[in-house]
């Protein structure tokens, strides 16, 4: 009997030990990663459109401005150590166009040296870089010419992108041309809450959408011509749209239309050349665009939440809500890991055979009471999709540290590291240790 109890005790302690093999396990080649963006962490982005935008009262909550942000520009060594501490294999960050090319055709040597140093530090730490070329911000000169609606935009973006490839990112394999084209355009041209601050209707989105498609494709062709071995994609922000429960079947139709327009139209156009979406009574687009097909080597996915969709009589003809009683983050987004599984399955169906990189997934959670569970539940959903054949290559948590969250200012706290904005001290949250343990075990 005594032996039996001892054996039982031994068995229990073995299964409870952290050396037990994980129940949710990832391939040994899986690329664990964290993501940031230049304007949100570096500080001093004085030649950008966002800098100007922030100076106008009402544009950012509590009148905040990005200012010195997290002071990352002056803390490359320290922040590389933060990355090493997490044991990530890859780091997604953006190079700031407004710093590299503050005036059209004039490149800034300090910025070039700076980003080269950042890459050298990453390489020395054994961390693979993934560079985003445009993450919501534009140089002031580019905005003054009309931003993505300017017909010189594709050539200007391609020129900047190849400049970065030749002078900064030589040897970098993974590139994101544009972060979240749909968020960038809808907030800027429809919502009026990001530059250029237009409050147009749905039909008015078409011109900047086409401008951005052409800009991406121009950069893609120019970069691949120089270095065919690199991989280029975009970070698409995918959401789940579900009809609110009820009798009205039109809510379901609308949810499907929004799903097409928001999630797939842009990415599909880069596969086929055909831009196709329609929103009932608002807009219909079905247009072939030359030279943009076959310009994505992988599909980058940012996933955060879902929207419940309901028709309305006022423009734009629909509104969004969060299901009653749902658990939410500090910014009110529903925590919905099943949606991650759903968008991954859908992405694999839309783009058969394409590699998928999770370029962002994260939660605003200042108290850090939900983050570890958020990460685990989303990794579980992603793992399930992978076991069903969805080719996910890596996962970037958003974000390495708290940062300037656009029009929400510094309030939302997405970081694994907590930022004290008075001293710019970084402090690991408990979830940082949890995430790095997951990385080390390759599962949980
Ligand atoms: C994404 C953006 C990123 C950050 C997170 C919270 O939409 O790409 O810059 O704002 O949301």
Tab-separated table of C-alpha atoms in Angstrom, residues 97 101 104 107 141-142 145 147-148 150-163 215 218-219:
chain	number	residue	atom	x	y	z
A	97	UNK	CA	9.413	56.850	-43.574
A	101	UNK	CA	13.098	60.615	-45.979
A	104	UNK	CA	11.076	64.216	-50.686
A	107	UNK	CA	17.486	60.935	-46.923
A	141	UNK	CA	5.549	66.051	-47.629
A	142	UNK	CA	3.746	62.923	-48.810
A	145	UNK	CA	0.753	65.958	-51.965
A	147	UNK	CA	-1.299	60.872	-49.498
A	148	UNK	CA	-2.493	57.666	-51.122
A	150	UNK	CA	-1.748	61.382	-55.047
A	151	UNK	CA	-0.916	59.717	-58.362
A	152	UNK	CA	2.783	59.875	-57.520
A	153	UNK	CA	2.217	57.786	-54.359
A	154	UNK	CA	3.051	54.334	-55.796
A	155	UNK	CA	6.356	55.532	-57.277
A	156	UNK	CA	7.270	57.446	-54.110
A	157	UNK	CA	6.511	54.457	-51.897
A	158	UNK	CA	8.431	52.068	-54.155
A	159	UNK	CA	11.417	54.416	-54.113
A	160	UNK	CA	11.422	54.676	-50.330
A	161	UNK	CA	10.965	50.904	-49.956
A	162	UNK	CA	13.889	50.027	-52.194
A	163	UNK	CA	15.975	52.663	-50.445
A	215	UNK	CA	1.632	51.542	-53.888
A	218	UNK	CA	4.916	49.013	-56.963
A	219	UNK	CA	7.049	48.423	-53.854
